[in-house]
PDB file of C-alpha atoms and ligand atoms in Angstrom:
ATOM      1  CA  MET J   1       5.371  38.148 -31.062  1.00  0.00           C
ATOM      2  CA  ILE J   2       4.937  38.638 -27.406  1.00  0.00           C
ATOM      3  CA  LYS J   3       6.261  36.132 -25.090  1.00  0.00           C
ATOM      4  CA  CYS J   4       6.698  35.631 -21.290  1.00  0.00           C
ATOM      5  CA  ILE J   5       9.560  33.684 -19.832  1.00  0.00           C
ATOM      6  CA  ARG J   6       9.695  31.549 -16.898  1.00  0.00           C
ATOM      7  CA  ARG J   7      12.873  30.472 -15.329  1.00  0.00           C
ATOM      8  CA  VAL J   8      13.087  27.160 -13.680  1.00  0.00           C
ATOM      9  CA  GLN J   9      16.110  26.141 -11.595  1.00  0.00           C
ATOM     10  CA  PHE J  10      17.148  22.467 -10.711  1.00  0.00           C
ATOM     11  CA  CYS J  11      20.009  20.226  -9.706  1.00  0.00           C
ATOM     12  CA  ALA J  12      20.608  17.128 -11.734  1.00  0.00           C
ATOM     13  CA  GLY J  13      23.482  14.572 -12.416  1.00  0.00           C
ATOM     14  CA  HIS J  14      24.332  13.249 -15.710  1.00  0.00           C
ATOM     15  CA  ARG J  15      27.044  12.292 -17.963  1.00  0.00           C
ATOM     16  CA  VAL J  16      27.992  12.513 -21.750  1.00  0.00           C
ATOM     17  CA  TRP J  17      28.011   9.136 -23.027  1.00  0.00           C
ATOM     18  CA  LYS J  18      31.228   8.616 -24.946  1.00  0.00           C
ATOM     19  CA  HIS J  19      32.275  12.226 -24.244  1.00  0.00           C
ATOM     20  CA  GLU J  20      36.079  12.593 -25.340  1.00  0.00           C
ATOM     21  CA  ASN J  21      36.975  14.385 -22.132  1.00  0.00           C
ATOM     22  CA  LYS J  22      35.780  15.008 -18.513  1.00  0.00           C
ATOM     23  CA  CYS J  23      32.042  15.177 -19.078  1.00  0.00           C
ATOM     24  CA  ALA J  24      32.150  11.254 -19.571  1.00  0.00           C
ATOM     25  CA  HIS J  25      32.243  11.348 -15.788  1.00  0.00           C
ATOM     26  CA  LEU J  26      29.009  11.211 -13.398  1.00  0.00           C
ATOM     27  CA  HIS J  27      28.710  14.809 -12.445  1.00  0.00           C
ATOM     28  CA  GLY J  28      26.082  17.320 -11.856  1.00  0.00           C
ATOM     29  CA  HIS J  29      24.994  20.824 -12.595  1.00  0.00           C
ATOM     30  CA  ASN J  30      22.883  23.545 -11.036  1.00  0.00           C
ATOM     31  CA  TYR J  31      20.678  23.666 -14.004  1.00  0.00           C
ATOM     32  CA  VAL J  32      18.524  26.607 -15.417  1.00  0.00           C
ATOM     33  CA  ALA J  33      15.779  26.327 -17.899  1.00  0.00           C
ATOM     34  CA  LEU J  34      14.216  29.152 -19.520  1.00  0.00           C
ATOM     35  CA  LEU J  35      10.739  28.463 -20.861  1.00  0.00           C
ATOM     36  CA  HIS J  36       9.678  31.072 -23.608  1.00  0.00           C
ATOM     37  CA  ALA J  37       6.057  30.918 -23.961  1.00  0.00           C
ATOM     38  CA  THR J  38       3.547  32.437 -26.241  1.00  0.00           C
ATOM     39  CA  ALA J  39      -0.351  32.307 -27.180  1.00  0.00           C
ATOM     40  CA  PRO J  40      -2.346  33.320 -30.151  1.00  0.00           C
ATOM     41  CA  GLN J  41      -3.634  36.326 -27.816  1.00  0.00           C
ATOM     42  CA  LEU J  42      -3.472  37.909 -24.228  1.00  0.00           C
ATOM     43  CA  ASP J  43      -5.842  36.863 -21.750  1.00  0.00           C
ATOM     44  CA  ALA J  44      -8.421  39.633 -20.167  1.00  0.00           C
ATOM     45  CA  LEU J  45      -5.571  40.659 -17.697  1.00  0.00           C
ATOM     46  CA  GLY J  46      -3.177  41.160 -20.486  1.00  0.00           C
ATOM     47  CA  ARG J  47      -1.050  37.966 -19.781  1.00  0.00           C
ATOM     48  CA  ILE J  48       0.057  35.221 -22.115  1.00  0.00           C
ATOM     49  CA  VAL J  49      -0.421  33.006 -18.950  1.00  0.00           C
ATOM     50  CA  ASP J  50       0.151  33.434 -15.295  1.00  0.00           C
ATOM     51  CA  PHE J  51       3.923  32.835 -14.696  1.00  0.00           C
ATOM     52  CA  SER J  52       2.907  30.389 -11.983  1.00  0.00           C
ATOM     53  CA  TYR J  53       1.297  28.131 -14.415  1.00  0.00           C
ATOM     54  CA  LEU J  54       4.504  27.395 -16.004  1.00  0.00           C
ATOM     55  CA  LYS J  55       5.875  26.507 -12.719  1.00  0.00           C
ATOM     56  CA  GLU J  56       3.092  24.382 -11.968  1.00  0.00           C
ATOM     57  CA  SER J  57       2.825  22.494 -15.269  1.00  0.00           C
ATOM     58  CA  ILE J  58       6.481  22.136 -16.741  1.00  0.00           C
ATOM     59  CA  GLY J  59       8.333  23.287 -13.700  1.00  0.00           C
ATOM     60  CA  ALA J  60       6.525  20.554 -11.682  1.00  0.00           C
ATOM     61  CA  TRP J  61       7.315  18.063 -14.205  1.00  0.00           C
ATOM     62  CA  ILE J  62      11.166  18.868 -13.980  1.00  0.00           C
ATOM     63  CA  GLU J  63      11.021  18.796 -10.046  1.00  0.00           C
ATOM     64  CA  SER J  64       9.625  15.225 -10.137  1.00  0.00           C
ATOM     65  CA  HIS J  65      11.454  13.913 -13.102  1.00  0.00           C
ATOM     66  CA  TRP J  66      14.993  15.779 -13.210  1.00  0.00           C
ATOM     67  CA  ASP J  67      15.650  17.512 -10.028  1.00  0.00           C
ATOM     68  CA  HIS J  68      17.996  15.708  -7.706  1.00  0.00           C
ATOM     69  CA  GLY J  69      18.087  12.850  -9.905  1.00  0.00           C
ATOM     70  CA  PHE J  70      20.285  11.734 -12.702  1.00  0.00           C
ATOM     71  CA  ILE J  71      19.702  11.870 -16.470  1.00  0.00           C
ATOM     72  CA  LEU J  72      21.546   9.271 -18.570  1.00  0.00           C
ATOM     73  CA  TYR J  73      21.112   8.001 -22.095  1.00  0.00           C
ATOM     74  CA  GLU J  74      19.195   4.618 -22.333  1.00  0.00           C
ATOM     75  CA  LYS J  75      22.355   3.126 -24.062  1.00  0.00           C
ATOM     76  CA  ASP J  76      24.496   4.133 -21.223  1.00  0.00           C
ATOM     77  CA  THR J  77      24.122   0.551 -19.450  1.00  0.00           C
ATOM     78  CA  GLU J  78      27.456   0.887 -17.408  1.00  0.00           C
ATOM     79  CA  GLY J  79      26.057   4.489 -15.860  1.00  0.00           C
ATOM     80  CA  ILE J  80      22.538   2.926 -15.362  1.00  0.00           C
ATOM     81  CA  GLU J  81      23.780  -0.148 -13.454  1.00  0.00           C
ATOM     82  CA  ALA J  82      25.620   1.941 -11.180  1.00  0.00           C
ATOM     83  CA  LEU J  83      23.177   4.207 -10.300  1.00  0.00           C
ATOM     84  CA  GLN J  84      20.571   1.325  -9.981  1.00  0.00           C
ATOM     85  CA  ARG J  85      22.568   0.038  -7.186  1.00  0.00           C
ATOM     86  CA  ILE J  86      21.381   2.850  -4.995  1.00  0.00           C
ATOM     87  CA  ALA J  87      17.953   2.240  -3.637  1.00  0.00           C
ATOM     88  CA  GLY J  88      15.554   4.943  -4.380  1.00  0.00           C
ATOM     89  CA  GLN J  89      17.852   6.740  -6.732  1.00  0.00           C
ATOM     90  CA  ARG J  90      16.131   8.976  -9.483  1.00  0.00           C
ATOM     91  CA  LEU J  91      17.118   8.121 -12.793  1.00  0.00           C
ATOM     92  CA  TYR J  92      15.777   9.409 -15.689  1.00  0.00           C
ATOM     93  CA  LEU J  93      16.565   7.900 -19.027  1.00  0.00           C
ATOM     94  CA  MET J  94      16.867   9.716 -22.351  1.00  0.00           C
ATOM     95  CA  GLN J  95      16.688   8.444 -25.879  1.00  0.00           C
ATOM     96  CA  GLU J  96      19.298  10.646 -26.788  1.00  0.00           C
ATOM     97  CA  ASN J  97      22.627  11.512 -24.880  1.00  0.00           C
ATOM     98  CA  PRO J  98      21.776  13.993 -21.959  1.00  0.00           C
ATOM     99  CA  THR J  99      23.369  17.022 -23.411  1.00  0.00           C
ATOM    100  CA  ALA J 100      22.176  20.377 -22.732  1.00  0.00           C
ATOM    101  CA  GLU J 101      20.717  20.687 -26.424  1.00  0.00           C
ATOM    102  CA  ASN J 102      19.073  17.127 -26.141  1.00  0.00           C
ATOM    103  CA  MET J 103      17.647  18.251 -22.844  1.00  0.00           C
ATOM    104  CA  ALA J 104      16.422  21.708 -24.208  1.00  0.00           C
ATOM    105  CA  ALA J 105      14.911  19.705 -27.135  1.00  0.00           C
ATOM    106  CA  HIS J 106      13.244  17.150 -24.773  1.00  0.00           C
ATOM    107  CA  LEU J 107      11.684  20.106 -22.843  1.00  0.00           C
ATOM    108  CA  LEU J 108      10.556  21.793 -26.018  1.00  0.00           C
ATOM    109  CA  HIS J 109       9.116  18.798 -28.153  1.00  0.00           C
ATOM    110  CA  VAL J 110       7.833  16.356 -25.430  1.00  0.00           C
ATOM    111  CA  VAL J 111       7.520  17.643 -21.840  1.00  0.00           C
ATOM    112  CA  ALA J 112       6.036  21.326 -22.786  1.00  0.00           C
ATOM    113  CA  PRO J 113       3.282  20.196 -25.208  1.00  0.00           C
ATOM    114  CA  ARG J 114       2.245  17.406 -23.104  1.00  0.00           C
ATOM    115  CA  GLU J 115       1.791  19.592 -20.076  1.00  0.00           C
ATOM    116  CA  LEU J 116       0.235  22.517 -21.671  1.00  0.00           C
ATOM    117  CA  ARG J 117      -2.242  20.332 -23.593  1.00  0.00           C
ATOM    118  CA  GLY J 118      -5.705  21.814 -23.517  1.00  0.00           C
ATOM    119  CA  THR J 119      -4.111  25.356 -23.312  1.00  0.00           C
ATOM    120  CA  GLU J 120      -3.581  27.745 -25.996  1.00  0.00           C
ATOM    121  CA  VAL J 121      -0.127  28.384 -24.596  1.00  0.00           C
ATOM    122  CA  GLN J 122       2.897  27.272 -26.394  1.00  0.00           C
ATOM    123  CA  VAL J 123       6.389  27.160 -25.390  1.00  0.00           C
ATOM    124  CA  VAL J 124       8.275  28.216 -28.762  1.00  0.00           C
ATOM    125  CA  LYS J 125      11.902  28.182 -27.251  1.00  0.00           C
ATOM    126  CA  VAL J 126      13.816  26.545 -24.430  1.00  0.00           C
ATOM    127  CA  GLU J 127      17.318  27.671 -23.097  1.00  0.00           C
ATOM    128  CA  LEU J 128      18.936  25.254 -20.923  1.00  0.00           C
ATOM    129  CA  TRP J 129      21.926  26.623 -18.907  1.00  0.00           C
ATOM    130  CA  GLU J 130      24.164  24.062 -17.634  1.00  0.00           C
ATOM    131  CA  THR J 131      26.628  26.720 -16.215  1.00  0.00           C
ATOM    132  CA  GLU J 132      26.927  30.470 -16.175  1.00  0.00           C
ATOM    133  CA  ASN J 133      29.037  30.498 -19.415  1.00  0.00           C
ATOM    134  CA  CYS J 134      27.144  27.403 -21.340  1.00  0.00           C
ATOM    135  CA  TYR J 135      23.767  26.834 -22.505  1.00  0.00           C
ATOM    136  CA  ALA J 136      21.850  25.460 -25.301  1.00  0.00           C
ATOM    137  CA  GLU J 137      18.912  26.459 -27.206  1.00  0.00           C
ATOM    138  CA  ALA J 138      16.241  24.733 -28.723  1.00  0.00           C
ATOM    139  CA  SER J 139      13.279  26.426 -30.663  1.00  0.00           C
ATOM    140  CA  LEU J 140      10.193  25.570 -32.965  1.00  0.00           C
TER     141      LEU J 140
HETATM  142 ZN1  LIG U   1      27.519  18.169 -17.620  1.00  0.00          ZN
END
């Protein structure tokens, strides 16, 4: 299999609901998402897809929904209420706790198929780096 991998960097806040330790506090990361894409065949120029396409589709979704926003679990009513007091604060609610694992899975299973609809390109793996030392990976 040939894959192409697009790196997308973004800044976002979150907290891990009911975390046993410091991740229960509202805090942020300089996240890096690595989008691993493939297609049934290469195009006439020998590409899976132009790298810029991944940036303009999935990258644009990340930029408008997650970048410089907070990502919270929809059951985290205390966190949601606190952030909703700030006018205009970008807030993205997830059906799961916003861990790196769940965020990677969300990009893989929800965002990528929707943003790439109508193309033969498929994201088969997402790595979501929270720090230089920690990342989670979701794959088909
Ligand atoms: Zn964190």
